[in-house]
Coordinates of C-alpha atoms (C1' of nucleotides) and ligand atoms in Angstrom, one line a residue:
Chain A
X220 CA 0.0 0.0 0.0
X221 CA 1.1 3.5 -0.9
X222 CA 1.5 5.9 2.0
X223 CA -1.4 8.3 2.1
X224 CA -0.3 11.9 1.5
X225 CA -2.4 14.8 2.3
X226 CA -2.0 17.0 -0.7
X227 CA -1.9 20.7 -0.1
X228 CA -4.3 23.0 -2.0
X229 CA -2.2 23.7 -5.0
X230 CA -1.0 20.1 -5.2
X231 CA -4.6 18.9 -5.2
X232 CA -5.7 21.3 -7.8
X233 CA -2.9 20.3 -10.1
X234 CA -3.1 16.6 -9.4
X235 CA -6.8 16.5 -10.1
X236 CA -6.3 18.3 -13.3
X237 CA -3.7 15.9 -14.6
X238 CA -5.5 12.9 -13.4
X239 CA -8.8 13.9 -15.0
X240 CA -7.1 14.7 -18.3
X241 CA -6.2 11.1 -18.6
X242 CA -2.9 11.8 -20.4
X243 CA 0.3 13.7 -20.2
X244 CA 0.1 17.4 -19.6
X245 CA 2.8 20.1 -19.9
X246 CA 3.6 22.5 -17.2
X247 CA 2.5 25.7 -19.0
X248 CA -0.6 24.1 -20.2
X249 CA -1.4 23.2 -16.6
X250 CA -0.6 26.8 -15.6
X251 CA -3.1 28.1 -18.2
X252 CA -5.8 25.7 -16.9
X253 CA -5.4 26.6 -13.3
X254 CA -5.2 30.3 -13.5
X255 CA -8.9 30.6 -12.8
X256 CA -8.2 28.8 -9.5
X257 CA -5.7 31.4 -8.5
X258 CA -2.5 29.7 -9.5
X259 CA -0.8 32.4 -11.4
X260 CA 3.0 31.7 -11.6
X261 CA 5.0 28.9 -13.2
X262 CA 6.8 28.3 -10.0
X263 CA 3.6 27.4 -8.2
X264 CA 3.0 24.8 -10.8
X265 CA 6.6 23.4 -10.8
X266 CA 6.6 23.2 -7.0
X267 CA 3.4 21.2 -7.0
X268 CA 4.7 19.0 -9.8
X269 CA 8.0 18.4 -8.0
X270 CA 6.2 17.3 -4.9
X271 CA 3.7 15.1 -6.8
X272 CA 6.6 13.4 -8.6
X273 CA 8.4 12.9 -5.4
X274 CA 5.5 11.1 -3.7
X275 CA 4.8 9.1 -6.8
X276 CA 1.3 10.5 -7.6
X277 CA 2.5 11.6 -11.0
X278 CA 5.5 10.8 -13.3
X279 CA 7.5 12.9 -15.7
X280 CA 7.6 11.7 -19.2
X281 CA 11.2 12.9 -19.8
X282 CA 11.2 12.7 -23.6
X283 CA 8.1 14.9 -23.7
X284 CA 8.6 17.3 -20.8
X285 CA 5.2 16.3 -19.6
X286 CA 3.5 14.9 -16.6
X287 CA 1.1 12.0 -16.2
X288 CA -0.9 10.7 -13.3
X289 CA 0.4 7.4 -12.0
X290 CA -1.8 4.6 -13.3
X291 CA -0.7 2.1 -10.7
X292 CA -2.1 3.8 -7.6
X293 CA -2.0 0.7 -5.5
X294 CA 1.7 0.0 -5.8
X295 CA 4.8 2.0 -5.1
X296 CA 6.7 2.1 -8.3
X297 CA 7.7 5.7 -8.6
X298 CA 11.3 4.6 -8.7
X299 CA 10.7 2.1 -11.4
X300 CA 8.7 3.5 -14.2
X301 CA 8.0 2.3 -17.8
X302 CA 5.9 4.0 -20.4
X303 CA 4.6 3.3 -23.9
X304 CA 4.5 6.3 -26.2
X305 CA 2.9 6.5 -29.6
X306 CA 5.0 8.7 -31.8
X307 CA 2.1 9.5 -34.0
X308 CA -0.8 10.5 -31.7
X309 CA 1.4 11.0 -28.6
X310 CA -0.8 8.8 -26.5
X311 CA 1.1 7.7 -23.4
X312 CA 0.4 4.9 -21.0
X313 CA 2.2 3.5 -18.0
X314 CA 3.3 -0.1 -18.4
X315 CA 2.5 -2.3 -15.5
X316 CA 4.3 -5.6 -16.2
X317 CA 5.6 -7.4 -13.2
X318 CA 8.1 -9.5 -15.2
X319 CA 9.6 -6.4 -16.7
X320 CA 9.8 -4.5 -13.5
X321 CA 11.3 -7.4 -11.7
X322 CA 13.8 -7.9 -14.5
X323 CA 14.8 -4.2 -14.4
X324 CA 14.8 -3.8 -10.7
X325 CA 17.2 -6.7 -10.4
X326 CA 19.4 -5.6 -13.2
X327 CA 23.0 -5.1 -12.4
X328 CA 26.2 -5.1 -14.4
X329 CA 29.9 -5.1 -13.6
X330 CA 30.2 -1.4 -13.6
X331 CA 30.1 -1.1 -9.8
X332 CA 27.0 1.1 -10.0
X333 CA 24.3 0.6 -7.3
X334 CA 21.0 1.2 -9.1
X335 CA 18.1 2.6 -7.1
X336 CA 15.8 3.9 -9.8
X337 CA 15.1 3.5 -13.5
X338 CA 12.9 5.0 -16.2
X339 CA 12.1 3.3 -19.4
X340 CA 10.3 4.8 -22.4
X341 CA 9.1 2.6 -25.3
X342 CA 8.2 4.3 -28.6
X343 CA 6.2 3.1 -31.4
X344 CA 2.8 3.2 -33.0
X345 CA -0.4 2.4 -31.1
X346 CA -3.1 0.2 -32.4
X347 CA -5.1 3.0 -34.0
X348 CA -2.2 4.7 -35.6
X349 CA -0.8 1.5 -37.0
X350 CA -3.9 0.9 -39.0
X351 CA -3.9 4.3 -40.7
Chain B
X38 CA 28.5 -2.5 -39.3
X39 CA 27.3 1.0 -38.9
X40 CA 26.7 3.0 -42.1
X41 CA 29.5 5.5 -42.7
X42 CA 28.2 9.0 -42.6
X43 CA 30.2 11.9 -43.9
X44 CA 29.7 14.5 -41.3
X45 CA 29.3 18.1 -42.4
X46 CA 31.6 20.8 -41.1
X47 CA 29.4 21.8 -38.1
X48 CA 28.4 18.2 -37.4
X49 CA 32.1 17.2 -37.2
X50 CA 33.1 20.1 -35.0
X51 CA 30.3 19.3 -32.6
X52 CA 30.7 15.6 -32.6
X53 CA 34.4 15.8 -32.0
X54 CA 33.8 18.1 -29.0
X55 CA 31.3 15.8 -27.4
X56 CA 33.3 12.7 -28.2
X57 CA 36.5 14.2 -26.7
X58 CA 34.7 15.4 -23.6
X59 CA 34.0 11.8 -22.7
X60 CA 30.7 12.7 -21.0
X61 CA 27.4 14.3 -21.6
X62 CA 27.4 17.9 -22.8
X63 CA 24.5 20.4 -22.8
X64 CA 23.6 22.3 -25.9
X65 CA 24.5 25.8 -24.7
X66 CA 27.7 24.6 -23.2
X67 CA 28.5 23.2 -26.7
X68 CA 27.5 26.5 -28.2
X69 CA 29.9 28.3 -25.9
X70 CA 32.8 26.0 -26.8
X71 CA 32.4 26.2 -30.5
X72 CA 31.9 29.9 -30.9
X73 CA 35.6 30.3 -31.6
X74 CA 35.1 28.0 -34.6
X75 CA 32.4 30.2 -36.0
X76 CA 29.3 28.5 -34.8
X77 CA 27.4 31.4 -33.2
X78 CA 23.7 30.5 -32.9
X79 CA 21.8 27.9 -30.9
X80 CA 20.1 26.7 -34.0
X81 CA 23.3 25.7 -35.6
X82 CA 24.1 23.6 -32.6
X83 CA 20.6 22.0 -32.4
X84 CA 20.6 21.2 -36.1
X85 CA 23.9 19.3 -35.8
X86 CA 22.7 17.6 -32.6
X87 CA 19.5 16.5 -34.3
X88 CA 21.4 15.0 -37.2
X89 CA 24.0 13.3 -35.0
X90 CA 21.2 11.8 -32.9
X91 CA 19.4 10.6 -36.0
X92 CA 22.4 8.8 -37.3
X93 CA 23.3 7.4 -33.9
X94 CA 26.6 9.1 -33.4
X95 CA 25.3 10.7 -30.2
X96 CA 22.4 10.1 -27.9
X97 CA 20.3 12.4 -25.8
X98 CA 20.2 11.8 -22.1
X99 CA 16.6 12.9 -21.7
X100 CA 16.5 13.3 -18.0
X101 CA 19.5 15.7 -18.2
X102 CA 18.9 17.5 -21.5
X103 CA 22.4 16.5 -22.5
X104 CA 24.1 14.7 -25.3
X105 CA 26.7 12.0 -25.2
X106 CA 28.8 10.3 -27.9
X107 CA 27.7 6.8 -28.6
X108 CA 30.0 4.4 -26.8
X109 CA 29.1 1.4 -29.0
X110 CA 30.4 2.7 -32.4
X111 CA 30.5 -0.7 -33.9
X112 CA 26.8 -1.5 -33.5
X113 CA 23.6 0.1 -34.5
X114 CA 21.7 0.6 -31.4
X115 CA 20.5 4.2 -31.7
X116 CA 17.0 2.9 -31.3
X117 CA 17.7 0.9 -28.3
X118 CA 19.6 2.9 -25.7
X119 CA 20.4 2.3 -22.1
X120 CA 22.3 4.5 -19.7
X121 CA 23.6 4.5 -16.2
X122 CA 23.6 7.8 -14.4
X123 CA 25.2 8.6 -11.1
X124 CA 22.9 11.0 -9.2
X125 CA 25.8 12.3 -7.2
X126 CA 28.6 13.1 -9.7
X127 CA 26.4 13.0 -12.8
X128 CA 28.7 10.6 -14.5
X129 CA 26.9 8.9 -17.4
X130 CA 27.8 5.8 -19.3
X131 CA 26.1 3.8 -22.0
X132 CA 25.1 0.3 -21.0
X133 CA 26.1 -2.3 -23.5
X134 CA 24.5 -5.5 -22.4
X135 CA 23.2 -7.9 -25.0
X136 CA 20.9 -9.7 -22.7
X137 CA 19.3 -6.5 -21.6
X138 CA 18.9 -5.2 -25.2
X139 CA 17.6 -8.5 -26.4
X140 CA 15.1 -8.6 -23.6
X141 CA 13.9 -5.0 -24.3
X142 CA 13.9 -5.2 -28.0
X143 CA 11.7 -8.3 -27.9
X144 CA 9.4 -6.8 -25.2
X145 CA 5.7 -6.7 -26.1
X146 CA 2.5 -6.6 -24.1
X147 CA -1.1 -6.9 -24.9
X148 CA -1.6 -3.2 -25.5
X149 CA -1.5 -3.5 -29.3
X150 CA 1.5 -1.2 -29.5
X151 CA 4.2 -2.0 -32.0
X152 CA 7.4 -0.9 -30.4
X153 CA 10.3 0.3 -32.5
X154 CA 12.5 2.1 -30.1
X155 CA 13.2 2.4 -26.4
X156 CA 15.3 4.5 -24.1
X157 CA 16.2 3.3 -20.6
X158 CA 17.9 5.3 -17.9
X159 CA 19.2 3.8 -14.7
X160 CA 19.9 6.0 -11.7
X161 CA 22.0 5.3 -8.7
X162 CA 25.5 5.9 -7.2
X163 CA 28.7 5.0 -9.0
X164 CA 31.5 3.2 -7.3
X165 CA 33.3 6.3 -6.3
X166 CA 30.3 8.1 -4.9
X167 CA 29.1 5.1 -3.0
X168 CA 32.2 4.9 -0.9
X169 CA 32.1 8.5 0.1
Chain C
dC102 C1' 29.5 20.5 -67.3
dT103 C1' 24.8 21.9 -66.4
dT104 C1' 20.5 21.3 -64.1
dC105 C1' 18.1 19.8 -60.5
dT106 C1' 17.4 18.5 -55.8
dA107 C1' 18.4 17.6 -51.1
dA108 C1' 21.0 18.8 -47.3
dA109 C1' 23.4 22.1 -44.7
dT110 C1' 24.4 26.8 -43.2
dG111 C1' 23.7 31.7 -41.5
dT112 C1' 20.9 34.9 -39.0
dT113 C1' 17.3 37.1 -36.3
dA114 C1' 13.7 36.6 -33.5
dT115 C1' 10.8 34.1 -30.5
dA116 C1' 8.7 30.2 -28.0
dT117 C1' 9.0 26.9 -24.3
dT118 C1' 10.7 25.0 -20.1
dA119 C1' 12.5 25.7 -15.6
dT120 C1' 14.9 28.1 -11.6
dT121 C1' 16.7 31.9 -8.3
dA122 C1' 15.7 35.0 -4.8
dC123 C1' 13.1 36.8 -1.3
dA124 C1' 9.0 37.5 1.6
dT125 C1' 5.0 35.6 3.9
dA126 C1' 1.7 32.1 5.6
dA127 C1' 0.2 27.7 7.1
dT128 C1' 1.0 23.3 9.4
dG129 C1' 2.9 20.1 12.6
dT130 C1' 5.8 19.1 16.8
dT131 C1' 7.7 19.7 21.3
Chain D
dA132 C1' 4.1 29.3 23.1
dA133 C1' 8.2 28.3 20.5
dC134 C1' 10.3 26.1 16.9
dA135 C1' 10.8 23.7 12.7
dT136 C1' 9.0 22.3 8.4
dT137 C1' 6.3 22.7 4.5
dA138 C1' 3.7 25.4 1.4
dT139 C1' 2.6 29.8 -0.8
dG140 C1' 2.9 34.4 -3.4
dT141 C1' 5.4 37.3 -6.6
dA142 C1' 8.8 39.1 -9.7
dA143 C1' 12.6 38.5 -12.3
dT144 C1' 15.5 35.7 -15.1
dA145 C1' 17.9 31.5 -16.7
dA146 C1' 18.1 27.6 -19.6
dT147 C1' 16.4 24.9 -23.4
dA148 C1' 14.5 24.7 -28.0
dT149 C1' 12.1 26.1 -32.4
dA150 C1' 10.1 29.2 -36.3
dA151 C1' 10.9 31.7 -40.4
dC152 C1' 13.5 33.1 -44.1
dA153 C1' 17.5 33.7 -47.1
dT154 C1' 21.6 31.6 -48.9
dT155 C1' 25.1 28.1 -49.9
dT156 C1' 27.0 23.6 -50.5
dA157 C1' 27.1 18.9 -52.0
dG158 C1' 25.2 15.0 -54.7
dA159 C1' 22.7 12.9 -58.4
dA160 C1' 20.9 12.9 -63.1
dG161 C1' 21.0 14.1 -67.6
Ligands
ZN487 ZN1 3.1 4.9 -11.7
ZN488 ZN1 -1.2 6.6 -31.8
ZN489 ZN1 25.1 4.1 -28.5
ZN490 ZN1 29.3 9.2 -8.9

DNA sequence: CTTCTAAATGTTATATTATTACATAATGTT
DNA sequence: AACATTATGTAATAATATAACATTTAGAAG
């Protein structure tokens, strides 16, 4: 079970927005959407995003500079993330595959590195875009 | 064998700089370093970087907005990249592990996505930083 | 060698993404 | 109440990346 975090006002506004959007959102698009709720400055958005990433409620899609709500709410995998990204329609979804996460979490090589976190992004074409 | 590409003047200047640096470099730090060679504008740097990424001579470290020379010059893996990143000293190295790349290249799930590319970033502490 | 085309370059301006710095307020703990 | 921690508000600015347009260079085709 994931630890329950009491989100602050700004954190809640921003998390709800991202969560309801169902897909990745960019920081300045978030900013635009929450201005009517009194969040006026980029920093207010980035601070909430940082915190939400830290506690695992959202993840950053690094290749897109965008943020998506965690789609595995019941498990704590914010340090082991995998995404599937359609290069045509930009649809993103979080991959939840226990064999994959086990394989990557246990990965080690002879470099002497101690790995504590990973992020994997797969790119390709989704079902819809393939058949166009 | 990787296809031989004749790099253009700017591409060669920028590739040589990144390659010789031995680590990841950021676009504007590259720009600063090549100004004495006549490359004056960000776009000149970004165009060369885009091309070098496309042909696999360099890779972008997405989580760092930085570019590193491919450390697997003999193989064509620009569409299947894996990196190890030290969160303390920011040392980055390209992981060349055939089992890992085979596992990921063959990965598929029931989402209907057809994967053609992936990028994996491992984070942790390198040997040196661990023992501090 | 000439014509055509694709790729690369040069230049200016601008868009997008993210952080620094400083002041204040709210929340939780002892 | 005193203290520490976390969150907020605001302004300015830094860092990263692209748009638009003109020109030049390098290859391919005839
Ligand atoms: Zn998640
Ligand atoms: Zn698609
Ligand atoms: Zn490589
Ligand atoms: Zn290190």
